[in-house]
Amino acid sequence: RLQESRERLSVCSKLCYAVGGAPYQITGCALGFFLQIYLLDVAQVDAFYASIILFAGRVWDAITDPMVGFFISKTSWTRFGRLMPWIIFSTPFAIISYFLIWFVPDISTGQVMWYLVFYCAFQTLVTCFHVPYSALTMFISREQSERDSATAYRMTVEVLGTVLGTAIQGQIVGKVDTPCIESSFFGLTNSSVAMEELNMTHDTKSLTDTRNAYMIAAGVIGGLYILCALILLLGVREKRESSELQSDEPVSFFQGLKLVMNHGPYIKLIAGFLFTSLAFMLLEGNFALFCTYTLGFRNEFQNILLAIMLSATLTIPFWQWFLTRFGKKTAVYVGISSAIPFLIAVVVLDSSLFITYVVAVAAGISVAAAFLLPWSMLPDVIDDFKLQHAGSQGHEAIFFSFYVFFTKFTAGVSLGISTLSLDFAGYQTRACFQPSQVNFTLKMLVSAVPVGLILLSLLLFKLYPIDEEKRRKNKKALQDLREESNSSSESDNTELASIV
């Protein structure tokens, strides 16, 4: 009991730890909801090249996760810890690259390369922040209950971060009316004549105001990024002993990777949440276009997005209570499947602002479960791995980085394919209305495909072996191992003292 009381984290420590997760979610939400429509309608990048930027950026983001995980595993401990230096040095460069993503360069050629370079640069730098931050879960306490509690705090703040990202980006940009082009201009057969007509009728000042609004939002989000990083660094202490059982011998990264990838519960957990995250990423990436063109709520989409994230934030404590009361696997089935009827309703029922808000609130409840549960279940998998490989330590960064890798890789593929699908359907940049084929494609991307992916993920979760009984047994076995390790260390010290 004395040992458990020493391992308890204060509310202040949990809050400071939780705040560190906000930058990733604030920037990720702003990019996820708004980058596609920004590239197409504000920067005026062709849909084909926009799909390349989004696909390549996401895939590169996925590749950097295991790379950063590898370098972290080779990092020596410092007086700040092994993970904190990565967070410290990546922050200022990440903010600069993030701002440049939302800047429209005054160049006739090379615009696609500009966005591709800075998008990839930001994804690399934010990975250098988020992978060590995610692995920090295993270094703040040895108590499973304390880690679960800290994870609940973290998920609440992260979902609040998505609310901030949506609110800041959406409300600042939404105040400016982005000009659109009437469909009659697209009927002109001569492209040069079309561009001449476009230049004459296009409200240059309005488009400039929209671009400035995106940069103002980027500046505000960059300031929040710095503030959250400072709170994390000043309020959390990285404990070297928290993830150690018996030794701290350096391990081979590739040997550790082989062990991790052969761990059945980890692969099954990844497979389930891979399809879940894929479903919600498709919804996130296309929802702004869906609200703007298919539903016709051009001036309301930012408020609908805000409703989703507010609902998710308010229901995180409920899901934390639910998983504690009924178990994590039950929470997965109930939480993620609750979005299905509402995703179907939003495309089947007639376009109505009231129904859309109801669907947004209901989707937010499911988003909260999808946010909380993977990060709450992953430490259980790591504990199970430690019991089976008690002599092999230091693989936490591999678990977290490859979990994020698979999620981001599939999300990148889906986002690139969805933007390419819009191009094939005949998406018209900055048009006031889109062809019927585009509206049908958007319905598929925000309803039919996500529902199918969610159903597939629920089938895969049936194979996940760590239920509540297994989790309790693992917790007790780990405590026994630590006590055995501590008593062995104490007996060695006593023997050494008697010899001296």
Short mmCIF file of C-alpha atoms in Angstrom, two decimals:
data_model
loop_
_atom_site.label_atom_id
_atom_site.label_comp_id
_atom_site.label_asym_id
_atom_site.label_seq_id
_atom_site.Cartn_x
_atom_site.Cartn_y
_atom_site.Cartn_z
CA ARG A 1 0.00 0.00 0.00
CA LEU A 2 2.89 2.34 0.78
CA GLN A 3 4.42 1.58 -2.61
CA GLU A 4 1.09 2.25 -4.36
CA SER A 5 0.68 5.57 -2.54
CA ARG A 6 4.12 6.63 -3.73
CA GLU A 7 3.16 5.76 -7.30
CA ARG A 8 -0.01 7.85 -7.20
CA LEU A 9 -0.02 10.90 -9.43
CA SER A 10 -1.40 14.22 -8.26
CA VAL A 11 -4.26 15.83 -10.15
CA CYS A 12 -1.86 18.62 -11.15
CA SER A 13 0.61 16.12 -12.65
CA LYS A 14 -2.17 14.38 -14.58
CA LEU A 15 -3.45 17.70 -15.92
CA CYS A 16 0.03 18.84 -16.97
CA TYR A 17 0.59 15.48 -18.66
CA ALA A 18 -2.80 15.68 -20.37
CA VAL A 19 -2.19 19.21 -21.70
CA GLY A 20 0.83 17.89 -23.61
CA GLY A 21 -1.49 15.92 -25.89
CA ALA A 22 -3.39 19.00 -27.05
CA PRO A 23 -0.90 20.33 -29.69
CA TYR A 24 -1.06 17.15 -31.74
CA GLN A 25 -4.85 17.15 -31.73
CA ILE A 26 -5.30 20.89 -32.30
CA THR A 27 -3.06 20.91 -35.36
CA GLY A 28 -4.22 17.50 -36.56
CA CYS A 29 -7.88 18.49 -36.36
CA ALA A 30 -7.30 21.76 -38.19
CA LEU A 31 -5.39 19.94 -40.94
CA GLY A 32 -7.81 17.02 -41.08
CA PHE A 33 -10.97 19.07 -41.41
CA PHE A 34 -9.71 22.07 -43.38
CA LEU A 35 -6.56 21.26 -45.40
CA GLN A 36 -8.42 19.52 -48.21
CA ILE A 37 -10.92 22.34 -48.74
CA TYR A 38 -8.10 24.90 -48.27
CA LEU A 39 -5.97 23.34 -51.03
CA LEU A 40 -8.90 22.99 -53.40
CA ASP A 41 -10.79 26.26 -52.90
CA VAL A 42 -8.31 28.75 -51.37
CA ALA A 43 -4.85 27.79 -52.65
CA GLN A 44 -6.59 26.62 -55.85
CA VAL A 45 -4.50 23.48 -56.25
CA ASP A 46 -5.85 21.05 -58.81
CA ALA A 47 -7.72 18.13 -57.18
CA PHE A 48 -5.26 15.59 -58.62
CA TYR A 49 -2.24 17.39 -57.16
CA ALA A 50 -4.10 17.99 -53.89
CA SER A 51 -4.59 14.23 -53.59
CA ILE A 52 -0.85 13.72 -54.12
CA ILE A 53 -0.02 16.27 -51.39
CA LEU A 54 -2.45 14.71 -48.90
CA PHE A 55 -1.46 11.14 -49.72
CA ALA A 56 2.30 11.73 -49.71
CA GLY A 57 2.15 13.83 -46.55
CA ARG A 58 0.18 11.21 -44.64
CA VAL A 59 2.34 8.32 -45.84
CA TRP A 60 5.50 10.23 -44.93
CA ASP A 61 3.95 10.99 -41.55
CA ALA A 62 3.37 7.26 -41.06
CA ILE A 63 6.95 6.37 -42.06
CA THR A 64 8.44 8.86 -39.60
CA ASP A 65 6.75 7.20 -36.60
CA PRO A 66 8.84 4.00 -36.54
CA MET A 67 11.92 6.05 -37.53
CA VAL A 68 11.46 8.32 -34.51
CA GLY A 69 10.68 5.28 -32.37
CA PHE A 70 13.99 3.75 -33.47
CA PHE A 71 16.01 6.86 -32.63
CA ILE A 72 14.24 7.24 -29.27
CA SER A 73 15.15 3.66 -28.38
CA LYS A 74 18.80 4.61 -29.04
CA THR A 75 18.62 7.85 -27.04
CA SER A 76 20.55 7.99 -23.79
CA TRP A 77 19.02 9.22 -20.56
CA THR A 78 19.68 12.86 -19.69
CA ARG A 79 18.82 14.96 -16.67
CA PHE A 80 15.60 15.88 -18.50
CA GLY A 81 14.85 12.21 -19.26
CA ARG A 82 15.06 10.23 -22.48
CA LEU A 83 11.83 11.48 -24.07
CA MET A 84 11.60 15.12 -22.99
CA PRO A 85 14.56 16.41 -25.10
CA TRP A 86 12.74 15.31 -28.25
CA ILE A 87 9.72 17.37 -27.24
CA ILE A 88 11.84 20.42 -26.36
CA PHE A 89 13.82 20.63 -29.61
CA SER A 90 11.04 19.76 -32.07
CA THR A 91 8.53 22.38 -30.88
CA PRO A 92 9.86 25.66 -32.43
CA PHE A 93 10.55 24.12 -35.85
CA ALA A 94 7.13 22.43 -35.90
CA ILE A 95 5.40 25.78 -35.34
CA ILE A 96 7.28 27.45 -38.22
CA SER A 97 6.49 24.68 -40.69
CA TYR A 98 2.84 24.59 -39.58
CA PHE A 99 2.42 28.31 -40.29
CA LEU A 100 3.96 27.94 -43.76
CA ILE A 101 1.43 25.23 -44.68
CA TRP A 102 -1.32 27.87 -44.47
CA PHE A 103 0.60 30.47 -46.48
CA VAL A 104 -0.14 30.89 -50.21
CA PRO A 105 3.20 31.63 -51.93
CA ASP A 106 3.24 34.19 -54.74
CA ILE A 107 4.84 31.84 -57.25
CA SER A 108 3.50 30.65 -60.58
CA THR A 109 5.24 27.26 -60.46
CA GLY A 110 6.32 25.14 -57.55
CA GLN A 111 3.21 25.69 -55.43
CA VAL A 112 2.54 21.96 -55.19
CA MET A 113 6.13 21.37 -54.04
CA TRP A 114 5.79 24.16 -51.44
CA TYR A 115 2.82 22.49 -49.74
CA LEU A 116 4.30 19.02 -50.06
CA VAL A 117 7.62 20.03 -48.46
CA PHE A 118 6.17 21.95 -45.53
CA TYR A 119 3.38 19.45 -44.93
CA CYS A 120 5.93 16.62 -44.74
CA ALA A 121 8.27 18.75 -42.60
CA PHE A 122 5.52 19.50 -40.11
CA GLN A 123 4.42 15.87 -39.95
CA THR A 124 8.01 14.84 -39.18
CA LEU A 125 8.42 17.43 -36.43
CA VAL A 126 5.07 16.80 -34.79
CA THR A 127 5.95 13.09 -34.78
CA CYS A 128 9.13 13.98 -32.87
CA PHE A 129 6.77 15.51 -30.31
CA HIS A 130 3.96 12.99 -30.23
CA VAL A 131 5.76 9.62 -30.26
CA PRO A 132 7.85 10.40 -27.14
CA TYR A 133 4.81 12.01 -25.54
CA SER A 134 2.73 8.86 -26.17
CA ALA A 135 5.48 6.62 -24.78
CA LEU A 136 5.65 8.89 -21.72
CA THR A 137 2.50 7.09 -20.49
CA MET A 138 4.71 4.18 -19.42
CA PHE A 139 7.20 6.47 -17.61
CA ILE A 140 4.94 8.48 -15.32
CA SER A 141 3.82 5.61 -13.06
CA ARG A 142 4.06 1.85 -12.63
CA GLU A 143 0.47 1.61 -11.39
CA GLN A 144 -1.95 0.47 -14.09
CA SER A 145 -4.85 2.36 -12.48
CA GLU A 146 -2.81 5.58 -12.40
CA ARG A 147 -1.86 5.20 -16.06
CA ASP A 148 -5.51 4.59 -16.97
CA SER A 149 -6.55 7.66 -14.99
CA ALA A 150 -3.85 9.80 -16.62
CA THR A 151 -4.93 8.47 -20.02
CA ALA A 152 -8.53 9.53 -19.30
CA TYR A 153 -7.29 13.02 -18.39
CA ARG A 154 -5.21 13.04 -21.55
CA MET A 155 -8.08 11.96 -23.80
CA THR A 156 -10.37 14.59 -22.29
CA VAL A 157 -7.82 17.32 -23.00
CA GLU A 158 -7.03 15.91 -26.45
CA VAL A 159 -10.67 15.93 -27.45
CA LEU A 160 -10.88 19.45 -26.00
CA GLY A 161 -7.89 20.15 -28.26
CA THR A 162 -9.90 18.99 -31.25
CA VAL A 163 -12.65 21.38 -30.14
CA LEU A 164 -10.12 24.21 -29.96
CA GLY A 165 -8.66 23.29 -33.35
CA THR A 166 -12.11 23.15 -34.91
CA ALA A 167 -13.31 26.32 -33.16
CA ILE A 168 -10.22 28.44 -33.86
CA GLN A 169 -9.82 27.38 -37.47
CA GLY A 170 -13.54 27.19 -38.21
CA GLN A 171 -14.68 30.38 -36.54
CA ILE A 172 -11.82 32.57 -37.82
CA VAL A 173 -12.10 31.24 -41.35
CA GLY A 174 -15.90 31.06 -41.22
CA LYS A 175 -16.15 34.81 -40.57
CA VAL A 176 -14.81 35.40 -44.08
CA ASP A 177 -16.94 34.61 -47.10
CA THR A 178 -14.87 32.55 -49.54
CA PRO A 179 -16.02 33.48 -53.07
CA CYS A 180 -17.36 30.72 -55.27
CA ILE A 181 -17.88 30.56 -59.03
CA GLU A 182 -21.28 30.05 -60.62
CA SER A 183 -21.55 26.85 -62.63
CA SER A 184 -22.17 28.77 -65.88
CA PHE A 185 -18.50 29.68 -66.05
CA PHE A 186 -17.52 26.00 -66.16
CA GLY A 187 -19.60 25.51 -69.28
CA LEU A 188 -17.21 27.62 -71.35
CA THR A 189 -15.34 25.39 -73.77
CA ASN A 190 -12.26 27.58 -74.19
CA SER A 191 -10.19 27.30 -70.99
CA SER A 192 -8.37 30.60 -71.60
CA VAL A 193 -11.70 32.40 -72.04
CA ALA A 194 -12.94 30.73 -68.87
CA MET A 195 -9.94 31.96 -66.92
CA GLU A 196 -10.37 35.49 -68.33
CA GLU A 197 -14.02 35.53 -67.26
CA LEU A 198 -13.00 34.13 -63.89
CA ASN A 199 -10.41 36.87 -63.34
CA MET A 200 -12.94 39.58 -64.21
CA THR A 201 -15.69 38.31 -61.92
CA HIS A 202 -13.56 36.98 -59.11
CA ASP A 203 -13.58 39.04 -55.93
CA THR A 204 -9.84 39.28 -55.29
CA LYS A 205 -10.18 41.07 -51.98
CA SER A 206 -12.50 38.42 -50.57
CA LEU A 207 -10.12 35.60 -51.47
CA THR A 208 -7.21 37.55 -49.96
CA ASP A 209 -9.20 37.99 -46.74
CA THR A 210 -9.81 34.24 -46.65
CA ARG A 211 -6.11 33.51 -47.04
CA ASN A 212 -5.27 35.99 -44.27
CA ALA A 213 -7.85 34.34 -42.02
CA TYR A 214 -6.14 30.96 -42.47
CA MET A 215 -2.78 32.51 -41.49
CA ILE A 216 -4.28 34.22 -38.42
CA ALA A 217 -5.73 30.89 -37.32
CA ALA A 218 -2.33 29.24 -37.85
CA GLY A 219 -0.68 31.90 -35.67
CA VAL A 220 -3.18 31.39 -32.83
CA ILE A 221 -2.77 27.60 -32.98
CA GLY A 222 1.03 27.98 -33.01
CA GLY A 223 0.84 30.03 -29.81
CA LEU A 224 -1.25 27.33 -28.12
CA TYR A 225 1.28 24.70 -29.26
CA ILE A 226 4.07 26.54 -27.41
CA LEU A 227 1.97 27.05 -24.27
CA CYS A 228 0.97 23.38 -24.03
CA ALA A 229 4.56 22.21 -24.57
CA LEU A 230 5.78 24.47 -21.76
CA ILE A 231 3.12 23.17 -19.34
CA LEU A 232 4.11 19.58 -20.14
CA LEU A 233 7.83 20.23 -19.66
CA LEU A 234 7.39 22.13 -16.39
CA GLY A 235 4.69 19.94 -14.84
CA VAL A 236 5.70 16.34 -15.60
CA ARG A 237 8.70 14.38 -14.39
CA GLU A 238 9.83 11.43 -16.47
CA LYS A 239 10.54 8.51 -14.12
CA ARG A 240 13.19 6.17 -15.35
CA GLU A 241 12.24 3.37 -12.97
CA SER A 242 8.52 3.37 -13.87
CA SER A 243 8.81 0.96 -16.80
CA GLU A 244 11.67 -1.18 -15.49
CA LEU A 245 11.28 -4.61 -13.99
CA GLN A 246 14.72 -6.13 -13.65
CA SER A 247 17.28 -4.53 -15.90
CA ASP A 248 18.02 -1.55 -18.09
CA GLU A 249 20.25 -3.28 -20.58
CA PRO A 250 20.22 -1.76 -24.08
CA VAL A 251 18.21 -3.84 -26.54
CA SER A 252 18.39 -4.22 -30.30
CA PHE A 253 15.67 -2.22 -32.02
CA PHE A 254 15.10 -4.81 -34.73
CA GLN A 255 15.08 -7.66 -32.25
CA GLY A 256 12.57 -5.72 -30.18
CA LEU A 257 10.50 -4.99 -33.30
CA LYS A 258 10.38 -8.68 -34.14
CA LEU A 259 9.21 -9.51 -30.63
CA VAL A 260 6.56 -6.78 -30.70
CA MET A 261 5.19 -7.80 -34.10
CA ASN A 262 4.93 -11.41 -32.98
CA HIS A 263 2.83 -10.45 -29.97
CA GLY A 264 -0.70 -11.58 -30.83
CA PRO A 265 -2.76 -9.16 -28.68
CA TYR A 266 -0.87 -6.18 -30.16
CA ILE A 267 -1.54 -7.24 -33.76
CA LYS A 268 -5.23 -7.84 -33.02
CA LEU A 269 -5.59 -4.48 -31.28
CA ILE A 270 -3.86 -2.71 -34.19
CA ALA A 271 -6.06 -4.46 -36.75
CA GLY A 272 -9.28 -3.46 -34.98
CA PHE A 273 -8.42 0.17 -34.43
CA LEU A 274 -6.81 0.47 -37.85
CA PHE A 275 -10.20 0.10 -39.54
CA THR A 276 -11.91 2.23 -36.89
CA SER A 277 -9.50 5.11 -37.36
CA LEU A 278 -9.74 4.68 -41.12
CA ALA A 279 -13.53 5.14 -40.90
CA PHE A 280 -13.30 8.29 -38.79
CA MET A 281 -10.47 9.72 -40.89
CA LEU A 282 -12.60 9.41 -44.03
CA LEU A 283 -15.43 11.16 -42.21
CA GLU A 284 -13.10 13.87 -40.91
CA GLY A 285 -11.38 14.54 -44.24
CA ASN A 286 -14.55 14.86 -46.30
CA PHE A 287 -17.10 16.25 -43.84
CA ALA A 288 -16.42 19.92 -44.61
CA LEU A 289 -16.96 19.30 -48.34
CA PHE A 290 -20.01 17.14 -47.59
CA CYS A 291 -21.65 19.90 -45.50
CA THR A 292 -20.71 22.61 -48.01
CA TYR A 293 -21.84 20.96 -51.24
CA THR A 294 -24.03 17.89 -50.60
CA LEU A 295 -26.06 19.28 -47.69
CA GLY A 296 -25.79 22.89 -48.86
CA PHE A 297 -24.72 24.32 -45.47
CA ARG A 298 -21.85 26.44 -46.79
CA ASN A 299 -22.02 28.91 -43.89
CA GLU A 300 -22.74 26.33 -41.17
CA PHE A 301 -20.17 23.59 -41.62
CA GLN A 302 -17.73 25.03 -39.05
CA ASN A 303 -20.49 25.07 -36.41
CA ILE A 304 -21.47 21.47 -37.25
CA LEU A 305 -17.85 20.38 -36.83
CA LEU A 306 -17.74 22.22 -33.51
CA ALA A 307 -20.86 20.35 -32.36
CA ILE A 308 -19.16 17.03 -33.08
CA MET A 309 -16.08 17.92 -31.04
CA LEU A 310 -17.99 19.46 -28.12
CA SER A 311 -20.11 16.31 -27.88
CA ALA A 312 -16.94 14.18 -27.91
CA THR A 313 -15.32 16.27 -25.17
CA LEU A 314 -18.32 16.11 -22.85
CA THR A 315 -18.71 12.33 -23.18
CA ILE A 316 -15.08 11.30 -22.51
CA PRO A 317 -15.73 11.07 -18.70
CA PHE A 318 -18.77 8.90 -19.43
CA TRP A 319 -16.71 6.45 -21.47
CA GLN A 320 -14.02 6.37 -18.77
CA TRP A 321 -16.72 5.40 -16.24
CA PHE A 322 -18.23 2.91 -18.69
CA LEU A 323 -14.98 1.06 -19.37
CA THR A 324 -14.25 0.93 -15.63
CA ARG A 325 -17.72 -0.45 -14.90
CA PHE A 326 -18.26 -2.82 -17.84
CA GLY A 327 -14.77 -3.41 -19.26
CA LYS A 328 -12.86 -2.07 -22.22
CA LYS A 329 -14.00 -4.62 -24.82
CA THR A 330 -17.67 -3.90 -24.05
CA ALA A 331 -16.95 -0.17 -24.30
CA VAL A 332 -15.45 -0.76 -27.76
CA TYR A 333 -18.54 -2.57 -29.05
CA VAL A 334 -21.04 -0.08 -27.63
CA GLY A 335 -19.07 3.11 -28.27
CA ILE A 336 -17.92 2.61 -31.84
CA SER A 337 -21.08 0.93 -33.15
CA SER A 338 -23.27 3.79 -31.84
CA ALA A 339 -22.21 5.95 -34.81
CA ILE A 340 -23.59 3.58 -37.47
CA PRO A 341 -27.32 4.48 -37.48
CA PHE A 342 -26.57 8.20 -37.50
CA LEU A 343 -24.07 7.95 -40.36
CA ILE A 344 -26.77 6.19 -42.36
CA ALA A 345 -29.44 8.72 -41.39
CA VAL A 346 -27.44 11.75 -42.53
CA VAL A 347 -27.50 10.58 -46.17
CA VAL A 348 -30.86 8.77 -46.25
CA LEU A 349 -33.03 11.52 -44.73
CA ASP A 350 -33.75 14.80 -46.49
CA SER A 351 -31.25 17.58 -45.94
CA SER A 352 -32.15 19.29 -42.66
CA LEU A 353 -30.01 21.46 -40.44
CA PHE A 354 -31.65 20.09 -37.28
CA ILE A 355 -31.08 16.45 -38.30
CA THR A 356 -27.50 17.28 -39.23
CA TYR A 357 -26.84 18.71 -35.75
CA VAL A 358 -28.42 15.65 -34.12
CA VAL A 359 -26.16 13.40 -36.19
CA ALA A 360 -23.18 15.59 -35.30
CA VAL A 361 -23.83 15.22 -31.55
CA ALA A 362 -24.35 11.45 -31.85
CA ALA A 363 -21.19 11.07 -33.96
CA GLY A 364 -19.27 13.00 -31.30
CA ILE A 365 -20.24 10.42 -28.68
CA SER A 366 -18.73 7.67 -30.84
CA VAL A 367 -15.66 9.79 -31.65
CA ALA A 368 -15.00 10.09 -27.91
CA ALA A 369 -14.93 6.30 -27.56
CA ALA A 370 -12.64 5.98 -30.58
CA PHE A 371 -10.28 8.55 -29.02
CA LEU A 372 -10.13 7.07 -25.53
CA LEU A 373 -10.15 3.31 -25.97
CA PRO A 374 -7.03 2.65 -28.12
CA TRP A 375 -4.75 4.61 -25.79
CA SER A 376 -6.39 3.02 -22.75
CA MET A 377 -5.97 -0.52 -24.10
CA LEU A 378 -2.43 -0.20 -25.46
CA PRO A 379 -0.74 -0.12 -21.98
CA ASP A 380 -2.58 -3.39 -21.20
CA VAL A 381 -0.96 -4.97 -24.26
CA ILE A 382 2.47 -3.70 -23.18
CA ASP A 383 1.98 -5.15 -19.70
CA ASP A 384 1.02 -8.50 -21.25
CA PHE A 385 4.16 -8.35 -23.41
CA LYS A 386 6.35 -7.65 -20.37
CA LEU A 387 5.07 -10.76 -18.63
CA GLN A 388 5.93 -12.92 -21.62
CA HIS A 389 9.32 -11.23 -22.19
CA ALA A 390 10.36 -10.17 -18.70
CA GLY A 391 14.05 -9.99 -19.62
CA SER A 392 13.56 -7.72 -22.63
CA GLN A 393 12.86 -4.10 -21.71
CA GLY A 394 12.67 -0.70 -23.42
CA HIS A 395 10.18 -1.44 -26.22
CA GLU A 396 7.51 1.11 -25.24
CA ALA A 397 8.37 3.53 -28.06
CA ILE A 398 8.12 0.67 -30.60
CA PHE A 399 4.61 -0.22 -29.44
CA PHE A 400 3.35 3.34 -29.62
CA SER A 401 5.17 4.40 -32.79
CA PHE A 402 4.10 1.39 -34.87
CA TYR A 403 0.52 1.66 -33.64
CA VAL A 404 0.47 5.24 -34.94
CA PHE A 405 2.36 4.17 -38.09
CA PHE A 406 -0.28 1.68 -39.24
CA THR A 407 -3.11 4.08 -38.42
CA LYS A 408 -1.54 7.00 -40.28
CA PHE A 409 -0.49 4.93 -43.27
CA THR A 410 -3.98 3.66 -43.94
CA ALA A 411 -5.41 7.12 -43.26
CA GLY A 412 -3.02 8.56 -45.84
CA VAL A 413 -4.05 6.01 -48.41
CA SER A 414 -7.75 6.65 -47.74
CA LEU A 415 -7.40 10.43 -47.87
CA GLY A 416 -5.44 10.32 -51.11
CA ILE A 417 -7.94 7.94 -52.68
CA SER A 418 -10.92 10.01 -51.52
CA THR A 419 -9.50 13.23 -53.02
CA LEU A 420 -8.62 11.36 -56.22
CA SER A 421 -12.18 9.98 -56.30
CA LEU A 422 -13.51 13.53 -56.18
CA ASP A 423 -11.25 14.44 -59.11
CA PHE A 424 -12.55 11.52 -61.17
CA ALA A 425 -16.13 12.47 -60.23
CA GLY A 426 -15.56 15.91 -61.74
CA TYR A 427 -14.92 18.12 -58.72
CA GLN A 428 -14.87 21.80 -59.78
CA THR A 429 -12.58 24.08 -57.78
CA ARG A 430 -14.43 26.84 -55.91
CA ALA A 431 -17.72 26.09 -57.67
CA CYS A 432 -20.89 27.18 -55.86
CA PHE A 433 -22.44 23.79 -56.70
CA GLN A 434 -20.91 20.44 -57.61
CA PRO A 435 -22.08 17.84 -60.17
CA SER A 436 -24.33 15.03 -58.92
CA GLN A 437 -21.46 12.52 -59.28
CA VAL A 438 -19.41 14.52 -56.75
CA ASN A 439 -22.30 14.64 -54.28
CA PHE A 440 -22.80 10.88 -54.61
CA THR A 441 -19.07 10.29 -54.03
CA LEU A 442 -19.15 12.46 -50.91
CA LYS A 443 -22.11 10.45 -49.56
CA MET A 444 -20.14 7.25 -50.03
CA LEU A 445 -17.06 8.71 -48.33
CA VAL A 446 -18.86 9.95 -45.20
CA SER A 447 -21.45 7.19 -44.79
CA ALA A 448 -21.30 3.89 -46.66
CA VAL A 449 -17.53 3.32 -46.53
CA PRO A 450 -17.09 4.34 -42.83
CA VAL A 451 -20.02 2.11 -41.79
CA GLY A 452 -18.48 -0.87 -43.59
CA LEU A 453 -15.09 -0.23 -41.96
CA ILE A 454 -16.63 0.06 -38.49
CA LEU A 455 -18.47 -3.27 -38.91
CA LEU A 456 -15.21 -4.92 -40.00
CA SER A 457 -13.36 -3.52 -36.98
CA LEU A 458 -16.01 -4.87 -34.59
CA LEU A 459 -15.51 -8.35 -36.04
CA LEU A 460 -11.76 -8.07 -35.49
CA PHE A 461 -12.20 -6.97 -31.87
CA LYS A 462 -13.84 -10.33 -31.16
CA LEU A 463 -10.35 -11.83 -31.54
CA TYR A 464 -8.72 -9.46 -29.00
CA PRO A 465 -7.80 -11.71 -26.03
CA ILE A 466 -7.27 -9.28 -23.12
CA ASP A 467 -10.57 -9.01 -21.24
CA GLU A 468 -11.05 -7.70 -17.69
CA GLU A 469 -10.16 -11.01 -16.04
CA LYS A 470 -6.94 -11.31 -18.07
CA ARG A 471 -6.08 -7.68 -17.30
CA ARG A 472 -6.44 -8.23 -13.54
CA LYS A 473 -4.26 -11.35 -13.67
CA ASN A 474 -1.57 -9.45 -15.60
CA LYS A 475 -1.63 -6.63 -13.06
CA LYS A 476 -1.12 -9.03 -10.15
CA ALA A 477 1.62 -10.94 -11.97
CA LEU A 478 3.50 -7.69 -12.73
CA GLN A 479 3.28 -6.62 -9.10
CA ASP A 480 4.69 -10.01 -8.05
CA LEU A 481 7.56 -9.61 -10.53
CA ARG A 482 8.40 -6.15 -9.26
CA GLU A 483 8.28 -7.27 -5.63
CA GLU A 484 10.54 -10.20 -6.48
CA SER A 485 12.92 -7.87 -8.30
CA ASN A 486 12.95 -5.40 -5.41
CA SER A 487 13.49 -8.10 -2.76
CA SER A 488 16.31 -9.59 -4.84
CA SER A 489 17.93 -6.17 -5.09
CA GLU A 490 17.55 -5.58 -1.35
CA SER A 491 19.07 -8.99 -0.48
CA ASP A 492 22.03 -8.26 -2.78
CA ASN A 493 22.59 -4.93 -1.04
CA THR A 494 22.36 -6.58 2.40
CA GLU A 495 24.86 -9.23 1.37
CA LEU A 496 27.24 -6.62 0.00
CA ALA A 497 26.96 -4.58 3.20
CA SER A 498 27.72 -7.64 5.38
CA ILE A 499 30.79 -8.41 3.26
CA VAL A 500 32.01 -4.83 3.62
#
